[in-house]
PDB file of C-alpha atoms and ligand atoms in Angstrom:
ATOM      1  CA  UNK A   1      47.632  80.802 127.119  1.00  0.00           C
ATOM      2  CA  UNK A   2      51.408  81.556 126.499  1.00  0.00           C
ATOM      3  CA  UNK A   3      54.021  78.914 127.772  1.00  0.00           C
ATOM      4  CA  UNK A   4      56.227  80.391 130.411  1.00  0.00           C
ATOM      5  CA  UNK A   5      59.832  80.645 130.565  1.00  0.00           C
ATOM      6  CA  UNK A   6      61.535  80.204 134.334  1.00  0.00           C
ATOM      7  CA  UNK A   7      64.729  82.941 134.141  1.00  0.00           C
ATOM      8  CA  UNK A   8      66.677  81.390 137.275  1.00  0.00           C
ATOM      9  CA  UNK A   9      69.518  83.320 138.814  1.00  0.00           C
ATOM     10  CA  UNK A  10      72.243  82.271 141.090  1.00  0.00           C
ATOM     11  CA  UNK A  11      73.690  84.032 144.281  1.00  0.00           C
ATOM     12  CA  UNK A  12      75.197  87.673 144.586  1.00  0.00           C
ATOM     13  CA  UNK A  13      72.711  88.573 141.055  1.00  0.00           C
ATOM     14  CA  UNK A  14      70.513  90.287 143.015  1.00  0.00           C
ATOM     15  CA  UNK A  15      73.417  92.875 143.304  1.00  0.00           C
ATOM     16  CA  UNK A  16      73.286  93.618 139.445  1.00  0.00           C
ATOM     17  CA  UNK A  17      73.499  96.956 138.838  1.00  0.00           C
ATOM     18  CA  UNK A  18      74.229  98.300 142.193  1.00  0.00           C
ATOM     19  CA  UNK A  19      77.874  96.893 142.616  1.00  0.00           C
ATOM     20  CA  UNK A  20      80.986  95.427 140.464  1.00  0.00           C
ATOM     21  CA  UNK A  21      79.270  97.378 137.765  1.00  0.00           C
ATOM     22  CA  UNK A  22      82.871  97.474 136.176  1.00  0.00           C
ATOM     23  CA  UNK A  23      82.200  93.303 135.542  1.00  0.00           C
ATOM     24  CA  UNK A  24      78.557  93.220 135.397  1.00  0.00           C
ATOM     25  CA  UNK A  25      76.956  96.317 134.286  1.00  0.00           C
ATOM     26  CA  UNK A  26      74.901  98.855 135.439  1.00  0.00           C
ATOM     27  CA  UNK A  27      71.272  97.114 134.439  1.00  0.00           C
ATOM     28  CA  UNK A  28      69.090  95.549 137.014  1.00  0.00           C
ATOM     29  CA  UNK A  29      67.235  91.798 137.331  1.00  0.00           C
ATOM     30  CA  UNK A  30      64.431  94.124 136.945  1.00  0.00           C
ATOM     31  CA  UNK A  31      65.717  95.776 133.588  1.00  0.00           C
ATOM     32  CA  UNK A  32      66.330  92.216 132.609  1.00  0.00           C
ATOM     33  CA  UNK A  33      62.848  91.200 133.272  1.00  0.00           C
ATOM     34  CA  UNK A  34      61.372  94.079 131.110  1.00  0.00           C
ATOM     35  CA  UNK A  35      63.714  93.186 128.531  1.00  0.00           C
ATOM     36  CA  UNK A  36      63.064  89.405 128.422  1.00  0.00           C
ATOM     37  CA  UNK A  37      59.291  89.974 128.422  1.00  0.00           C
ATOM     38  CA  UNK A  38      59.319  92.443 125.857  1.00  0.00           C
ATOM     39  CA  UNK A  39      61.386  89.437 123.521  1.00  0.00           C
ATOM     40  CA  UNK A  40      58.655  87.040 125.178  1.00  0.00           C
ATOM     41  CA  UNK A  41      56.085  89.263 123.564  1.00  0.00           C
ATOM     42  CA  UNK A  42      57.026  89.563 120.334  1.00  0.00           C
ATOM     43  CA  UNK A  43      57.883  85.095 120.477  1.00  0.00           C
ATOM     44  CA  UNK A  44      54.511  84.308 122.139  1.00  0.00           C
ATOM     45  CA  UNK A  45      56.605  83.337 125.282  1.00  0.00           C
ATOM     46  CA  UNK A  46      55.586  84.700 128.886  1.00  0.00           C
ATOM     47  CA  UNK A  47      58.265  84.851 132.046  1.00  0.00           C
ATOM     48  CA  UNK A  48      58.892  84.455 135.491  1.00  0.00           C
ATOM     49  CA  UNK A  49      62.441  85.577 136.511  1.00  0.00           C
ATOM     50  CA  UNK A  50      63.463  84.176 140.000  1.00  0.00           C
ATOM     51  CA  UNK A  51      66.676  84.550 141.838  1.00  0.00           C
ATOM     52  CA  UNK A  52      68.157  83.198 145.038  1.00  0.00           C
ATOM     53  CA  UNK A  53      71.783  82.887 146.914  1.00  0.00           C
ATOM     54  CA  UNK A  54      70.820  78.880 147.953  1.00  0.00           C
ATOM     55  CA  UNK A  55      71.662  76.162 145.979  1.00  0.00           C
ATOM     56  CA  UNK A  56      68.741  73.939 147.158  1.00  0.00           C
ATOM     57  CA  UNK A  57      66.070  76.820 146.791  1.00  0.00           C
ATOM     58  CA  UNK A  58      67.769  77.078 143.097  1.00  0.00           C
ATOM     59  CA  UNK A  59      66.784  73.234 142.808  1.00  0.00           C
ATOM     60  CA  UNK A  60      63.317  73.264 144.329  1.00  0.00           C
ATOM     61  CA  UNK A  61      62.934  76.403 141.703  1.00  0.00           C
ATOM     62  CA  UNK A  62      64.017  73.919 138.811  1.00  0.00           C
ATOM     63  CA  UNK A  63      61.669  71.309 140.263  1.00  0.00           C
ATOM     64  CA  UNK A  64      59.024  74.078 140.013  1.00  0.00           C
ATOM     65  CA  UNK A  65      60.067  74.394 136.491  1.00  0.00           C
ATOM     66  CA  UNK A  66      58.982  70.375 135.860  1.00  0.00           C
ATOM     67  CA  UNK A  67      55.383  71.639 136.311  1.00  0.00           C
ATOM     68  CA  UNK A  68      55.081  74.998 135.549  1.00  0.00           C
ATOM     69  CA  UNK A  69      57.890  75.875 132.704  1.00  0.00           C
ATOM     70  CA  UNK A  70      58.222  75.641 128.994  1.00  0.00           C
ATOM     71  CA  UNK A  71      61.683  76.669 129.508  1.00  0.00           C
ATOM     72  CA  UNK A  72      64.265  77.623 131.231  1.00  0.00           C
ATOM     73  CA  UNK A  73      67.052  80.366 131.006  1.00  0.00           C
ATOM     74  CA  UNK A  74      69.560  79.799 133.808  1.00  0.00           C
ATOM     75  CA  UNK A  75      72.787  82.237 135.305  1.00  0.00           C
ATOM     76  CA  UNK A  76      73.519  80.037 138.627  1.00  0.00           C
ATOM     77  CA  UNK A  77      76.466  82.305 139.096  1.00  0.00           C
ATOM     78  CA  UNK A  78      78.992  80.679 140.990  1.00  0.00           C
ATOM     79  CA  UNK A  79      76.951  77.588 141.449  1.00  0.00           C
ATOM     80  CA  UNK A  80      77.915  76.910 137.654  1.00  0.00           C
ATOM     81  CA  UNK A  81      81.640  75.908 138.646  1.00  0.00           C
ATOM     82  CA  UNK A  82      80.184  73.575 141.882  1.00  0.00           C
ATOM     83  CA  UNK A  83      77.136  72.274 142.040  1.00  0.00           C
ATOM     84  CA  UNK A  84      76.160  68.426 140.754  1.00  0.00           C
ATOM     85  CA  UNK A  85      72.963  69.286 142.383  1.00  0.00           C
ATOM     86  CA  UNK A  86      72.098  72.071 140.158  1.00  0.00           C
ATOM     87  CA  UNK A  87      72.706  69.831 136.991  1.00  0.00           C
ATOM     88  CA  UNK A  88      71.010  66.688 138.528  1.00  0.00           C
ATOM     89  CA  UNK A  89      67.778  68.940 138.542  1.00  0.00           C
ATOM     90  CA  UNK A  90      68.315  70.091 135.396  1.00  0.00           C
ATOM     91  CA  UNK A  91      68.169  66.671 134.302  1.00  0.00           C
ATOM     92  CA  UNK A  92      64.756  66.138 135.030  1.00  0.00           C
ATOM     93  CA  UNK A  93      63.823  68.980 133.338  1.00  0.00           C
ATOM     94  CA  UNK A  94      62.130  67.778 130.129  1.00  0.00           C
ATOM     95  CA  UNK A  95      62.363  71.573 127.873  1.00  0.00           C
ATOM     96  CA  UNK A  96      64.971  73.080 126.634  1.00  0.00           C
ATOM     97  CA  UNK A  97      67.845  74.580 129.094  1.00  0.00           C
ATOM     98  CA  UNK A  98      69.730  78.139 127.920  1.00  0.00           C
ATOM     99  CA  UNK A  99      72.518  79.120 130.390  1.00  0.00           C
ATOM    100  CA  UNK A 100      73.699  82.692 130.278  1.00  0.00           C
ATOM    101  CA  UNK A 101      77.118  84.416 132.170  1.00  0.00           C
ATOM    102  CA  UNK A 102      76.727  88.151 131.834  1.00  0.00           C
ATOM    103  CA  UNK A 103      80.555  88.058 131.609  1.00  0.00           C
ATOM    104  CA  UNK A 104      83.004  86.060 129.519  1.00  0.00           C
ATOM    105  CA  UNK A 105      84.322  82.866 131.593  1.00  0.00           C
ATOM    106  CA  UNK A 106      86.157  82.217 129.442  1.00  0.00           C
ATOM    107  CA  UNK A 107      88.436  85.365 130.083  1.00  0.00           C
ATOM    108  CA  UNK A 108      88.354  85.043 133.611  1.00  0.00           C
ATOM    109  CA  UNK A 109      90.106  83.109 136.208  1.00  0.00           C
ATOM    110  CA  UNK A 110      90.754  79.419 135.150  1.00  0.00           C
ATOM    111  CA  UNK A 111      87.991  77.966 137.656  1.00  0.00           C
ATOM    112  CA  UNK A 112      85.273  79.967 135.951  1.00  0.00           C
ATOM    113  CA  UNK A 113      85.966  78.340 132.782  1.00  0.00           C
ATOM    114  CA  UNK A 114      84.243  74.773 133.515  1.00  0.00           C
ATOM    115  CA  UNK A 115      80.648  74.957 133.966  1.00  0.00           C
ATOM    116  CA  UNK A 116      78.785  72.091 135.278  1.00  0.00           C
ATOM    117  CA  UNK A 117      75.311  73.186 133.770  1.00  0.00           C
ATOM    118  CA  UNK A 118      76.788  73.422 130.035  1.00  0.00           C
ATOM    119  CA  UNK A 119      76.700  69.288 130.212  1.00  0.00           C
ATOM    120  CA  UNK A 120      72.630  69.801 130.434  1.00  0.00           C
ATOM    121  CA  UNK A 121      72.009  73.081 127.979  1.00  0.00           C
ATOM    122  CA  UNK A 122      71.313  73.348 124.366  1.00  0.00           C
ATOM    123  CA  UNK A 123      73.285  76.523 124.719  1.00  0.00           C
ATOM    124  CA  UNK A 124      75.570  78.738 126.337  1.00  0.00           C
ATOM    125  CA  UNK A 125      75.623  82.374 126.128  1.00  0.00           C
ATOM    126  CA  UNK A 126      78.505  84.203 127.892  1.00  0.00           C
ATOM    127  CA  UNK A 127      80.331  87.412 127.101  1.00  0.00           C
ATOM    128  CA  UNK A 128      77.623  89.570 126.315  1.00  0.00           C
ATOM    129  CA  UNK A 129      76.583  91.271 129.215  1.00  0.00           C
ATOM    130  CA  UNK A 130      73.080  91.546 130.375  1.00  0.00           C
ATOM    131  CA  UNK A 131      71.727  91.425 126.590  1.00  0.00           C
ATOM    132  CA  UNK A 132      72.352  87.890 126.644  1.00  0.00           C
ATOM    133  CA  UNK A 133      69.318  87.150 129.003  1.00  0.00           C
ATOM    134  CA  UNK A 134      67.324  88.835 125.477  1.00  0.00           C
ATOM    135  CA  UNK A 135      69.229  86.718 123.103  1.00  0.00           C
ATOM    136  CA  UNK A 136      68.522  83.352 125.051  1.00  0.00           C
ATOM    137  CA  UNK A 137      64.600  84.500 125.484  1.00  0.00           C
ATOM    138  CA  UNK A 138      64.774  84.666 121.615  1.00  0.00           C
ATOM    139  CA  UNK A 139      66.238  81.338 120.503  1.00  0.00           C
ATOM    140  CA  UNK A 140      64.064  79.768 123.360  1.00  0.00           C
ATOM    141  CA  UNK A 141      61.266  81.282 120.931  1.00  0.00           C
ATOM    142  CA  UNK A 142      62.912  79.509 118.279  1.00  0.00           C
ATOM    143  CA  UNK A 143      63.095  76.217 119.960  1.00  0.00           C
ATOM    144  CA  UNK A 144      59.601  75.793 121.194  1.00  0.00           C
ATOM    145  CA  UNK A 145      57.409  77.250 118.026  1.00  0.00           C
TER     146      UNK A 145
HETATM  147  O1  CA2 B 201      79.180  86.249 134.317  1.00  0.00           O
HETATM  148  C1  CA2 B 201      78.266  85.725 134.967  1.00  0.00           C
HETATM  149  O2  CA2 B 201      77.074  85.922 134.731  1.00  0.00           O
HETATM  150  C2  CA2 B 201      78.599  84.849 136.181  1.00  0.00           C
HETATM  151  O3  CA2 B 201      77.674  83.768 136.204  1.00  0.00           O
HETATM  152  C3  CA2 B 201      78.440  85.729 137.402  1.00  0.00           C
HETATM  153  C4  CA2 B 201      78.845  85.061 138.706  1.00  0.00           C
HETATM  154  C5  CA2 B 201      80.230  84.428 138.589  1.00  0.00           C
HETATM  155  O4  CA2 B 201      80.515  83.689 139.761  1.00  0.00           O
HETATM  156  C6  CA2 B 201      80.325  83.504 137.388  1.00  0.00           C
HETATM  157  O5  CA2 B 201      81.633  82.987 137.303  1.00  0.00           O
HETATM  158  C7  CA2 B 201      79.999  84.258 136.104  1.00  0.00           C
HETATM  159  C8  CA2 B 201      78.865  86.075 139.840  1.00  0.00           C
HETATM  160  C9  CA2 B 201      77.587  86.795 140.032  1.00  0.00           C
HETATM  161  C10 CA2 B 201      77.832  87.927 140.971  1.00  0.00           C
HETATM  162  O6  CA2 B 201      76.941  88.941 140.654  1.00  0.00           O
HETATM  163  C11 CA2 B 201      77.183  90.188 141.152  1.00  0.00           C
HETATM  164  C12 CA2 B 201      76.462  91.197 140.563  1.00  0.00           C
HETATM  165  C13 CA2 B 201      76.682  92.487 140.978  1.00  0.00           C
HETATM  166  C14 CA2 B 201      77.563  92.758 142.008  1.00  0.00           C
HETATM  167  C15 CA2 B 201      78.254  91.713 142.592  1.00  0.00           C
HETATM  168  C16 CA2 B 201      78.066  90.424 142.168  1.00  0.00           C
END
């Protein structure tokens, strides 16, 4: 059986596609899903993409993760710039940790540029819109065969 890769998703993403399409594009979570598994296919890696706008259901998701997960692939959104919480639960996640931002931080407003959850990952993707969900689902490939 293939190992599975948890892609979690912080609050608001389950707007992507129908608004701020200027920032974020006009793909869906569900485009993103058909993208990542079609990567997951050709890396022997299955997925199951989650997304929620609460912090704690975020960590019970990561907790989830412990038992069920290879891997995980994590946007939190705005949770990156806040949450101790989110990175605590990360830390008792034994796999590998990718974090993607659809958008640059970087070029953004100076409180999106620290990211709590880059302290945990083996890498951060950011900048390349919703192609970087594919990119991470790759090098996760790399990192577990
Ligand atoms: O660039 C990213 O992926 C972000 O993680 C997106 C977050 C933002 O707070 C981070 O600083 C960077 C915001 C997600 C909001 O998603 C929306 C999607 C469509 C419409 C409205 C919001």
């Amino acid at each position: 059986m293939s190992k599975t890769i948890y892609i979690l998703n912080g609050p608001n993403l389950n707007l992507l596609g129908k608004r701020q399409t200027d920032i974020y594009g006009t793909e869906t979570l569900e485009d993103i899903v058909s993208d990542c598994a079609k990567v997951g296919k050709e890396v022997g890696l299955s997925v199951k993409l989650l997304q929620s706008n609460h912090e704690g259901e975020i960590v019970e998701m990561i907790h989830d993760a412990r038992e069920e997960a290879a891997g995980i692939i994590i946007n939190p959104a705005a949770y990156s710039h806040t949450s101790v919480a989110i990175l605590d639960a990360l830390n008792t996640f034994e796999g590998p940790v990718l974090e993607v931002h659809i958008s640059n931080i970087h070029k953004r407003e100076a409180f999106r540029h620290h990211s709590f959850v880059s302290e945990r990952a083996e890498g951060v993707i950011a900048g390349f819109g919703v192609n970087g969900y594919a990119l991470a689902m790759r090098h996760m490939g790399a990192l577990l065969s």
